[in-house]
Coordinates of C-alpha atoms in Angstrom, one line a residue:
M1 CA 0.0 0.0 0.0
P2 CA 1.3 3.5 -0.7
R3 CA 2.7 5.1 2.5
Q4 CA 3.9 8.6 2.8
R5 CA 6.4 9.6 5.4
R6 CA 6.5 13.3 5.9
R7 CA 9.9 15.1 6.1
S8 CA 10.5 18.2 8.0
P9 CA 12.4 21.2 6.4
A10 CA 16.1 20.7 6.2
G11 CA 17.8 21.5 9.5
G12 CA 14.5 21.2 11.5
P13 CA 13.6 18.9 14.3
G14 CA 12.5 16.2 12.0
E15 CA 15.7 16.1 9.9
G16 CA 17.0 12.6 9.1
P17 CA 16.2 9.6 7.0
A18 CA 12.5 9.6 6.5
D19 CA 12.1 5.9 6.3
D20 CA 14.3 4.8 9.2
P21 CA 12.2 2.3 11.3
P22 CA 11.7 3.8 14.8
A23 CA 13.4 0.9 16.5
E24 CA 16.7 1.7 14.7
R25 CA 16.9 5.3 15.9
P26 CA 18.9 6.0 19.1
P27 CA 16.8 6.8 22.2
G28 CA 15.4 10.3 22.0
G29 CA 14.5 10.4 18.3
R30 CA 16.1 12.4 15.5
A31 CA 17.5 15.1 17.8
A32 CA 19.4 12.5 19.9
A33 CA 20.7 11.0 16.6
R34 CA 22.2 14.4 15.7
R35 CA 23.8 14.8 19.1
A36 CA 25.3 11.4 18.8
A37 CA 26.7 12.3 15.4
G38 CA 28.2 15.6 16.7
G39 CA 25.6 17.8 15.0
K40 CA 24.1 21.1 16.0
A41 CA 23.5 20.3 19.7
A42 CA 27.1 19.2 20.1
G43 CA 28.5 22.3 18.4
T44 CA 26.5 24.8 20.6
Q45 CA 28.8 24.6 23.6
Q46 CA 32.0 25.1 21.5
A47 CA 30.6 28.2 19.8
G48 CA 29.2 30.0 22.9
G49 CA 30.7 28.5 25.9
R50 CA 29.0 26.8 28.9
A51 CA 27.0 29.9 29.9
A52 CA 25.5 30.2 26.4
A53 CA 24.8 26.5 26.4
R54 CA 23.0 26.7 29.7
R55 CA 20.9 29.7 28.5
K56 CA 20.0 27.9 25.3
A57 CA 19.2 24.7 27.2
K58 CA 16.9 26.6 29.5
A59 CA 15.2 28.3 26.6
K60 CA 14.7 25.0 24.9
Q61 CA 13.3 23.3 28.0
A62 CA 10.9 26.2 28.6
G63 CA 9.7 26.0 25.0
K64 CA 9.2 22.3 25.3
K65 CA 7.1 22.7 28.5
K66 CA 5.1 25.4 26.8
A67 CA 4.4 23.1 23.9
L68 CA 3.5 20.2 26.1
K69 CA 0.7 22.3 27.7
W70 CA -1.3 21.9 24.6
T71 CA -3.8 19.1 24.7
G72 CA -4.0 17.2 21.4
G73 CA -4.6 13.9 19.8
V74 CA -1.3 12.4 18.7
A75 CA -2.4 9.1 20.1
A76 CA -6.1 10.0 20.4
F77 CA -7.3 6.4 20.1
L78 CA -5.4 5.4 23.2
V79 CA -4.8 8.7 25.1
V80 CA -8.4 9.9 24.6
G81 CA -7.3 13.5 24.3
T82 CA -4.4 13.6 26.7
S83 CA -1.4 13.5 24.4
V84 CA 0.4 16.6 23.2
A85 CA 1.2 18.7 20.1
G86 CA 3.0 22.0 20.4
Y87 CA 3.5 24.7 17.9
L88 CA 7.3 24.8 18.7
V89 CA 7.6 21.1 17.6
Y90 CA 4.9 20.9 15.0
D91 CA 7.2 20.0 12.2
H92 CA 9.1 17.5 14.3
F93 CA 6.0 15.4 15.2
N94 CA 4.4 16.0 11.8
G95 CA 7.5 14.5 10.2
N96 CA 7.1 11.3 12.2
L97 CA 3.6 10.4 10.9
S98 CA 3.0 8.0 8.0
T99 CA -0.2 8.3 6.0
V100 CA -2.3 6.3 3.6
D101 CA -4.9 7.7 1.2
V102 CA -7.9 5.4 1.4
G103 CA -10.0 7.4 -1.0
S104 CA -13.8 7.1 -0.4
A105 CA -13.4 4.4 2.2
G106 CA -13.2 7.1 4.9
D107 CA -15.4 10.2 4.3
G108 CA -13.3 12.3 6.7
G109 CA -16.4 13.2 8.7
G110 CA -17.2 12.8 12.3
F111 CA -15.2 15.3 14.4
G112 CA -16.0 18.9 13.9
E113 CA -19.4 18.1 12.4
G114 CA -21.4 17.2 15.5
G115 CA -22.1 13.6 14.6
P116 CA -20.7 10.4 16.1
I117 CA -17.1 9.5 15.2
N118 CA -16.1 6.0 14.2
I119 CA -12.4 5.3 14.1
L120 CA -10.9 1.9 13.1
L121 CA -7.9 0.9 15.2
I122 CA -5.8 -1.7 13.4
G123 CA -2.9 -3.7 14.9
T124 CA -1.0 -5.4 12.1
D125 CA 1.2 -8.5 12.5
K126 CA 3.7 -7.3 9.9
R127 CA 7.3 -7.9 11.0
T128 CA 8.5 -4.3 11.0
G129 CA 11.2 -2.9 13.3
A130 CA 14.2 -4.3 14.9
G131 CA 13.6 -7.2 17.3
N132 CA 10.3 -8.3 15.7
E133 CA 11.6 -10.9 13.3
G134 CA 10.2 -13.7 15.4
Y135 CA 6.6 -12.4 15.5
G136 CA 3.8 -12.6 13.0
D137 CA 3.8 -14.4 9.7
N138 CA 7.1 -14.8 7.8
D139 CA 7.3 -13.0 4.5
S140 CA 3.8 -11.6 4.9
P141 CA 2.6 -8.0 4.2
G142 CA 0.7 -8.3 7.5
H143 CA -3.0 -8.9 8.4
A144 CA -5.6 -7.1 10.5
D145 CA -4.5 -9.0 13.5
T146 CA -6.1 -6.9 16.2
T147 CA -9.0 -4.6 15.3
F148 CA -11.1 -2.3 17.4
L149 CA -13.9 0.0 16.1
F150 CA -13.8 3.0 18.4
H151 CA -17.3 4.6 18.4
V152 CA -17.5 8.0 20.0
S153 CA -21.0 9.3 20.8
E154 CA -22.4 12.4 19.2
D155 CA -22.4 14.3 22.5
R156 CA -18.8 13.1 23.2
S157 CA -19.7 11.9 26.6
N158 CA -19.1 8.1 26.0
A159 CA -17.4 5.6 23.7
T160 CA -17.8 2.0 22.8
V161 CA -14.8 0.0 21.7
L162 CA -15.9 -3.0 19.6
S163 CA -13.3 -5.8 19.2
I164 CA -13.6 -7.7 15.9
P165 CA -12.1 -11.2 16.0
R166 CA -9.5 -11.8 13.4
D167 CA -10.8 -15.3 12.7
L168 CA -14.4 -14.1 11.9
I169 CA -15.7 -15.5 8.6
T170 CA -17.1 -12.6 6.6
D171 CA -17.3 -11.0 3.2
I172 CA -14.6 -8.6 2.0
P173 CA -16.1 -6.2 -0.6
D174 CA -14.4 -4.9 -3.7
C175 CA -11.7 -2.4 -2.7
P176 CA -10.3 0.5 -4.8
T177 CA -6.7 1.1 -3.6
Q178 CA -4.2 3.8 -4.6
Q179 CA -1.0 2.4 -6.3
E180 CA 2.5 3.7 -6.1
D181 CA 2.1 5.5 -9.5
G182 CA -1.0 7.3 -8.3
T183 CA -3.5 5.1 -10.2
T184 CA -6.3 3.3 -8.6
K185 CA -6.7 -0.5 -8.7
V186 CA -9.8 -2.3 -7.7
I187 CA -9.0 -5.4 -5.7
P188 CA -11.9 -7.9 -6.1
G189 CA -13.8 -8.9 -3.0
T190 CA -13.7 -12.3 -1.4
Q191 CA -16.6 -14.2 0.1
N192 CA -16.5 -16.3 3.2
T193 CA -13.0 -15.5 4.3
R194 CA -11.2 -14.6 7.5
F195 CA -11.6 -11.0 8.6
N196 CA -7.9 -10.5 9.0
N197 CA -7.4 -11.0 5.2
S198 CA -9.0 -7.6 4.7
L199 CA -5.6 -6.0 5.2
G200 CA -2.3 -6.7 3.4
Q201 CA -3.4 -9.7 1.5
E202 CA -3.6 -9.3 -2.3
G203 CA -2.5 -5.7 -1.9
R204 CA -5.3 -4.6 0.3
D205 CA -4.8 -1.3 2.3
P206 CA -6.5 -0.2 5.5
G207 CA -9.3 1.2 3.4
C208 CA -10.3 -2.3 2.5
T209 CA -10.6 -3.1 6.2
M210 CA -12.7 0.0 6.7
R211 CA -15.0 -1.1 3.9
T212 CA -15.3 -4.6 5.4
V213 CA -16.2 -3.2 8.8
K214 CA -18.8 -0.9 7.3
E215 CA -20.4 -3.8 5.4
L216 CA -20.3 -5.9 8.5
T217 CA -21.7 -3.4 11.0
G218 CA -23.7 -0.9 8.9
L219 CA -21.6 1.9 10.5
D220 CA -19.8 4.6 8.5
V221 CA -16.1 4.4 9.3
H222 CA -14.6 7.9 9.2
H223 CA -10.9 7.3 9.9
F224 CA -8.3 4.6 10.7
M225 CA -5.2 4.4 12.8
M226 CA -2.8 1.5 12.4
A227 CA 0.2 0.4 14.5
D228 CA 2.6 -2.5 14.4
F229 CA 4.4 -4.5 17.1
N230 CA 6.7 -1.5 17.9
A231 CA 3.7 0.6 19.0
V232 CA 3.1 -1.5 22.1
K233 CA 6.8 -1.6 23.0
T234 CA 7.5 2.1 22.5
L235 CA 4.3 3.5 24.0
T236 CA 4.5 1.4 27.1
T237 CA 8.2 2.3 27.5
A238 CA 7.4 6.0 27.1
I239 CA 5.0 6.0 30.1
E240 CA 7.3 3.7 32.1
G241 CA 5.0 0.7 32.0
V242 CA 1.4 -0.4 32.2
E243 CA -0.1 -2.2 35.3
V244 CA -1.6 -5.7 34.5
C245 CA -3.1 -8.3 36.8
L246 CA -3.1 -12.1 36.5
E247 CA -5.3 -14.6 38.4
K248 CA -2.5 -17.1 38.3
P249 CA 1.2 -17.2 37.3
V250 CA 1.9 -17.4 33.6
K251 CA 5.0 -18.8 32.0
D252 CA 4.3 -19.1 28.3
P253 CA 7.0 -20.7 26.1
Q254 CA 5.7 -19.3 22.9
S255 CA 5.3 -15.6 23.8
K256 CA 8.0 -15.8 26.5
L257 CA 5.7 -14.1 29.0
D258 CA 6.8 -14.9 32.6
L259 CA 4.7 -13.1 35.3
P260 CA 3.6 -14.0 38.8
A261 CA 0.0 -14.0 40.0
G262 CA -1.3 -10.6 41.0
E263 CA -0.3 -7.1 39.7
S264 CA 2.8 -6.5 37.6
T265 CA 4.0 -3.6 35.5
V266 CA 5.0 -4.4 32.0
M267 CA 6.7 -2.4 29.2
G268 CA 8.6 -3.0 26.0
E269 CA 9.0 -6.6 25.0
E270 CA 7.2 -7.8 28.1
A271 CA 4.2 -5.7 27.2
L272 CA 4.1 -7.1 23.7
A273 CA 4.4 -10.6 25.0
F274 CA 1.4 -9.9 27.3
V275 CA -1.0 -8.8 24.5
R276 CA 0.3 -11.6 22.2
T277 CA -0.2 -14.5 24.7
R278 CA -3.1 -16.7 23.9
K279 CA -2.3 -20.2 25.2
S280 CA -2.1 -19.2 28.8
F281 CA -5.5 -17.5 29.1
G282 CA -9.0 -18.9 29.2
N283 CA -9.5 -21.6 26.6
S284 CA -6.3 -20.7 24.8
G285 CA -8.3 -19.1 21.9
D286 CA -8.2 -15.7 20.2
L287 CA -11.5 -14.6 21.9
D288 CA -9.8 -15.0 25.4
R289 CA -6.8 -13.1 24.1
I290 CA -9.1 -10.3 23.0
K291 CA -10.4 -10.0 26.6
V292 CA -6.8 -9.6 27.8
Q293 CA -6.1 -7.0 25.2
Q294 CA -9.2 -5.0 26.2
Q295 CA -8.0 -5.1 29.9
F296 CA -4.5 -4.1 28.8
L297 CA -5.8 -1.2 26.7
S298 CA -8.1 0.0 29.6
S299 CA -5.1 0.0 32.0
M300 CA -3.1 1.9 29.3
I301 CA -5.8 4.6 29.1
R302 CA -5.8 5.0 32.8
K303 CA -2.1 5.4 32.8
F304 CA -2.2 8.0 30.0
R305 CA -4.8 10.0 31.9
S306 CA -3.0 9.8 35.3
N307 CA -1.4 12.8 36.9
D308 CA 1.8 10.9 36.9
T309 CA 1.8 11.1 33.1
L310 CA 0.0 14.4 32.5
T311 CA 2.3 16.4 34.8
D312 CA 5.6 15.0 33.6
P313 CA 6.8 16.9 30.5
G314 CA 9.5 14.3 29.8
K315 CA 6.9 11.4 29.7
L316 CA 4.6 13.5 27.5
W317 CA 7.3 14.3 25.1
S318 CA 8.4 10.6 24.9
L319 CA 4.8 9.5 24.5
A320 CA 4.2 12.0 21.6
E321 CA 7.5 10.8 20.0
A322 CA 6.6 7.2 20.3
A323 CA 3.0 7.6 19.2
T324 CA 3.7 9.6 16.1
E325 CA 6.5 7.2 15.0
A326 CA 4.4 4.2 15.6
L327 CA 1.2 5.4 13.8
T328 CA 0.0 5.2 10.3
V329 CA -3.2 7.1 9.7
D330 CA -5.5 8.1 6.9
S331 CA -4.5 11.2 5.0
K332 CA -7.6 13.1 6.2
I333 CA -6.2 13.2 9.7
G334 CA -2.5 12.9 8.6
S335 CA -1.2 15.9 10.4
I336 CA -0.6 17.0 14.0
K337 CA -3.2 19.8 13.6
K338 CA -5.9 17.3 12.6
L339 CA -5.0 14.8 15.3
T340 CA -5.0 17.6 17.9
E341 CA -8.5 18.7 16.8
L342 CA -9.6 15.0 17.1
G343 CA -8.0 14.7 20.5
R344 CA -9.7 17.7 21.8
E345 CA -13.1 16.3 20.9
L346 CA -12.3 13.1 22.8
S347 CA -10.7 14.8 25.8
G348 CA -13.9 14.9 27.9
I349 CA -14.7 11.2 27.9
S350 CA -14.3 9.6 31.3
P351 CA -12.8 6.1 31.5
K352 CA -16.0 5.0 33.3
N353 CA -17.9 5.8 30.1
I354 CA -15.6 3.9 27.8
S355 CA -16.9 0.4 27.3
F356 CA -15.0 -2.5 25.6
V357 CA -17.1 -5.3 24.0
T358 CA -16.4 -8.1 21.6
L359 CA -18.5 -8.8 18.5
P360 CA -21.0 -11.6 19.3
V361 CA -19.8 -14.7 17.5
K362 CA -20.1 -18.5 17.7
D363 CA -18.1 -21.4 16.4
N364 CA -18.2 -22.0 12.7
P365 CA -20.7 -24.8 12.2
A366 CA -19.1 -25.8 8.9
E367 CA -15.9 -26.9 10.6
K368 CA -15.3 -30.2 12.5
I369 CA -12.1 -28.8 14.0
K370 CA -13.0 -25.4 15.3
A371 CA -10.7 -22.7 14.0
T372 CA -12.9 -19.8 12.9
V373 CA -16.1 -18.1 14.1
V374 CA -19.2 -16.7 12.5
L375 CA -21.5 -13.9 13.4
D376 CA -24.0 -14.7 16.2
E377 CA -27.2 -13.5 14.4
S378 CA -29.2 -13.7 17.6
Q379 CA -27.1 -10.9 19.2
A380 CA -24.9 -9.1 16.8
P381 CA -27.8 -7.1 15.0
Q382 CA -28.9 -5.9 18.4
L383 CA -25.4 -4.5 19.2
F384 CA -25.1 -3.0 15.7
S385 CA -28.4 -1.3 16.2
M386 CA -27.3 0.3 19.5
L387 CA -24.2 1.7 17.8
Q388 CA -26.1 2.9 14.8
N389 CA -28.5 4.7 17.1
D390 CA -25.7 6.0 19.2
I391 CA -26.9 4.3 22.4
S392 CA -24.3 4.0 25.1
L393 CA -23.5 0.7 26.7
T394 CA -22.7 2.3 30.0
E395 CA -25.4 2.7 32.6
V396 CA -24.2 6.2 33.5
E397 CA -24.8 7.5 30.1
K398 CA -28.2 5.7 29.7
K399 CA -29.5 7.3 32.9
E400 CA -28.4 10.7 31.8
K401 CA -30.1 10.4 28.4
D402 CA -33.3 9.1 30.0
A403 CA -33.4 12.1 32.4
K404 CA -32.9 14.7 29.6
D405 CA -35.1 13.2 26.8
K406 CA -38.5 14.7 27.5
A407 CA -39.6 14.4 23.9
K408 CA -38.9 10.7 24.1
K409 CA -41.1 10.3 27.1
E410 CA -43.9 12.1 25.4
Q411 CA -43.6 9.8 22.4
E412 CA -43.6 6.7 24.6
A413 CA -46.9 7.9 26.1
L414 CA -48.4 7.0 22.7
L415 CA -47.8 3.4 23.5
Q416 CA -49.7 3.5 26.8
G417 CA -53.3 2.3 26.7
E418 CA -55.5 -0.5 25.4
R419 CA -54.6 -2.9 22.6
A420 CA -57.0 -4.1 19.9
D421 CA -57.1 -7.8 19.0
A422 CA -54.8 -8.7 16.1
G423 CA -57.9 -9.7 14.0
D424 CA -59.3 -6.1 14.3
V425 CA -56.2 -4.4 13.1
R426 CA -56.7 -2.9 9.7
V427 CA -53.6 -1.6 7.9
E428 CA -52.2 -1.0 4.4
V429 CA -48.5 -1.7 4.0
L430 CA -46.3 0.4 1.7
N431 CA -42.6 -0.2 0.8
G432 CA -40.5 2.9 1.1
G433 CA -37.3 1.0 2.1
E434 CA -34.4 -0.7 0.3
I435 CA -35.7 -4.4 0.3
G436 CA -37.5 -5.4 -2.8
G437 CA -40.9 -7.0 -2.1
A438 CA -40.8 -5.9 1.5
A439 CA -44.5 -4.9 1.6
Q440 CA -45.7 -8.4 0.4
M441 CA -43.2 -10.1 2.7
T442 CA -44.5 -8.2 5.7
L443 CA -48.1 -8.8 4.6
N444 CA -47.6 -12.6 4.4
W445 CA -46.0 -12.5 7.9
L446 CA -48.8 -10.4 9.4
Q447 CA -51.6 -12.6 8.0
N448 CA -50.0 -16.1 8.3
S449 CA -48.1 -15.7 11.6
Q450 CA -49.6 -12.8 13.5
G451 CA -53.3 -13.0 12.7
V452 CA -53.6 -9.5 11.2
L453 CA -56.0 -10.7 8.5
K454 CA -57.3 -7.2 7.6
S455 CA -54.1 -6.1 6.1
S456 CA -53.3 -5.2 2.5
N457 CA -50.4 -4.5 0.1
G458 CA -50.2 -0.8 -1.0
G459 CA -47.2 -1.3 -3.2
N460 CA -44.3 1.2 -3.3
A461 CA -44.5 4.4 -1.3
P462 CA -44.5 7.6 -3.3
E463 CA -40.9 8.1 -2.4
P464 CA -38.2 6.4 -0.3
V465 CA -38.1 7.1 3.4
E466 CA -35.4 6.6 6.1
K467 CA -37.6 5.6 9.0
T468 CA -40.6 3.3 9.2
T469 CA -43.8 5.1 10.2
L470 CA -47.4 4.1 11.2
E471 CA -50.0 6.8 10.4
Y472 CA -53.3 6.3 12.2
A473 CA -56.4 8.2 13.3
P474 CA -57.3 8.9 17.0
N475 CA -60.0 6.2 16.9
Q476 CA -57.4 3.7 15.7
A477 CA -55.0 4.2 18.6
D478 CA -55.7 0.8 20.1
Q479 CA -55.0 -0.8 16.7
A480 CA -51.8 1.2 16.3
R481 CA -50.5 0.1 19.7
K482 CA -51.2 -3.6 18.8
L483 CA -49.4 -3.3 15.5
A484 CA -46.5 -1.5 17.2
D485 CA -46.2 -4.4 19.6
I486 CA -46.2 -6.9 16.7
M487 CA -43.8 -5.0 14.4
G488 CA -41.5 -3.9 17.2
L489 CA -42.0 -0.2 16.3
P490 CA -40.5 2.5 18.4
A491 CA -42.8 5.2 19.8
S492 CA -41.2 7.7 17.3
A493 CA -42.7 5.7 14.4
L494 CA -46.2 6.4 15.5
K495 CA -47.8 9.3 13.7
P496 CA -51.3 10.1 15.1
G497 CA -53.6 12.2 13.0
T498 CA -56.2 14.7 14.1
E499 CA -59.4 13.3 12.5
D500 CA -61.1 10.0 13.2
A501 CA -61.1 7.3 10.5
V502 CA -64.4 6.6 8.7
G503 CA -65.8 3.2 7.9
L504 CA -63.2 0.6 6.8
E505 CA -60.4 3.2 6.4
P506 CA -57.0 1.4 7.3
M507 CA -53.9 2.7 9.0
T508 CA -50.9 3.2 6.8
L509 CA -47.6 1.4 7.6
T510 CA -44.7 2.7 5.5
L511 CA -41.6 0.5 5.7
G512 CA -38.4 2.6 5.7
A513 CA -34.7 2.0 5.1
D514 CA -34.5 0.9 8.8
F515 CA -36.7 -2.1 8.0
Q516 CA -34.6 -5.3 8.0
G517 CA -37.1 -8.0 7.5
A518 CA -40.5 -9.3 8.6
G519 CA -40.3 -10.2 12.3
V520 CA -37.2 -8.1 12.9
P521 CA -38.0 -5.3 15.4
V522 CA -37.6 -1.9 14.0
A523 CA -37.1 -0.2 17.4
P524 CA -33.5 0.1 18.6
P525 CA -32.9 -2.0 21.7
T526 CA -32.9 -0.4 25.1
K527 CA -30.2 -2.7 26.5
A528 CA -27.2 -4.5 25.2
P529 CA -27.2 -8.3 24.4
E530 CA -26.2 -10.4 27.3
N531 CA -22.8 -12.0 27.9
L532 CA -20.8 -9.4 25.9
G533 CA -18.2 -9.4 28.6
N534 CA -18.2 -5.6 28.9
V535 CA -14.9 -4.1 30.2
E536 CA -15.2 -0.5 31.3
A537 CA -11.9 1.4 31.1
D538 CA -12.0 2.5 34.8
K539 CA -12.2 -1.1 36.1
K540 CA -9.2 -3.1 37.1
I541 CA -9.7 -6.8 36.1
C542 CA -7.2 -9.7 36.5
A543 CA -6.7 -11.9 33.4
G544 CA -7.2 -15.6 33.9

């Protein structure tokens, strides 16, 4: 995939080989490399003496502290708005970032526009950086090995982080990718394949993973951030380690993780071993490793937001250096300015309102030896609906929304009262949605399964509509409530008129783009599916 490494102006903080892997640079980044080579920093003392060197050192340190007071989004997906970007070092950090143009895969929307933000966080198993030769697949361009969909609510008060198993069997759609010569090549889609093949394989870029997630969840994916093995090592080292907890001692011969029971602090290679270990947790499968990764990321967020990190300019500087060198992002947020804007929008989210969940899946029934999983159709649509309707998984946010939403209560009052018998419900069904034949499909279901015999097919609606609606007269309210129960309609779908119906006049049910099939409730769920294994970022949990 085409990657662009920005260079700073000659002689600036970002000077140096643009494509050097971060692990090969001396500690301290490009500036330290120049000092080691006897560059500008080494020459200062010779030209101006010790006093001048001290004055310049103090000025530089003051500038660094001033820069670090800026709250930004260099590592917004982890730091949640607590990283740094300063005007004095803009070119330096900007020069660290790598970008990929994913074209129409990411619309660049979300932040600054008032709607929800969906950011895809991709951890690739590509063997990049010194010391990573033994990890991942040999001679592979890398896969989408660890994937989180970071959904930030419209009011920026909460976030849901959805883990997508790499071994999920799904469909990868056709994917236009930008080539090295600037042309666009469409990589054909693949049916019934592992999700992790959406990146790297057959030349697929992160935009292909974004398109796959959109098709899977129904959510627009606005941006992506991708990191390799070095990210875990450098970020945890920059903040001097992340606290983890184990229910029992672990000594894993494959990952080389060797930790006692209870709490430990891991960084660098040991941190990478912790998130890569799978044989020592739960049932030794990838789903149990996902739980460990969620716990690790929750702890990392708490460490990023702690006073110990936020009040230490040295840690913040190291964190920004490590984050920008480890990240590859889409070109629409491929600058410190854009990442800073993004980070500011995320800065108000409390860890208690960040919920980690795993996509509901079950063992692939087509396999005798279980190696992959498929979507759990009994639970996944419910979770997708909550995200599509921007419903928080945290009880705190749910209570706040219930208290403020007066209009919703007034609508819900429409559902209070007597219900007619199904046989007395008279309704004409129109199709204004995206499913061909939906009106007849619904009519058959209502008559054959639900006893709504006085129903008829009105054909296509005059024009497409986004939301399903039920129009009824005041003297049909009991029929409307009964049909709402049968169809699973939300209160907002009920549209009462002002004049009573005359004779055999039916209600009008217009199916919208939110209609997914006969018998599938249209109303968004009021609670999450059970057994999602929610992990909230403010909770300390021991892996077992």
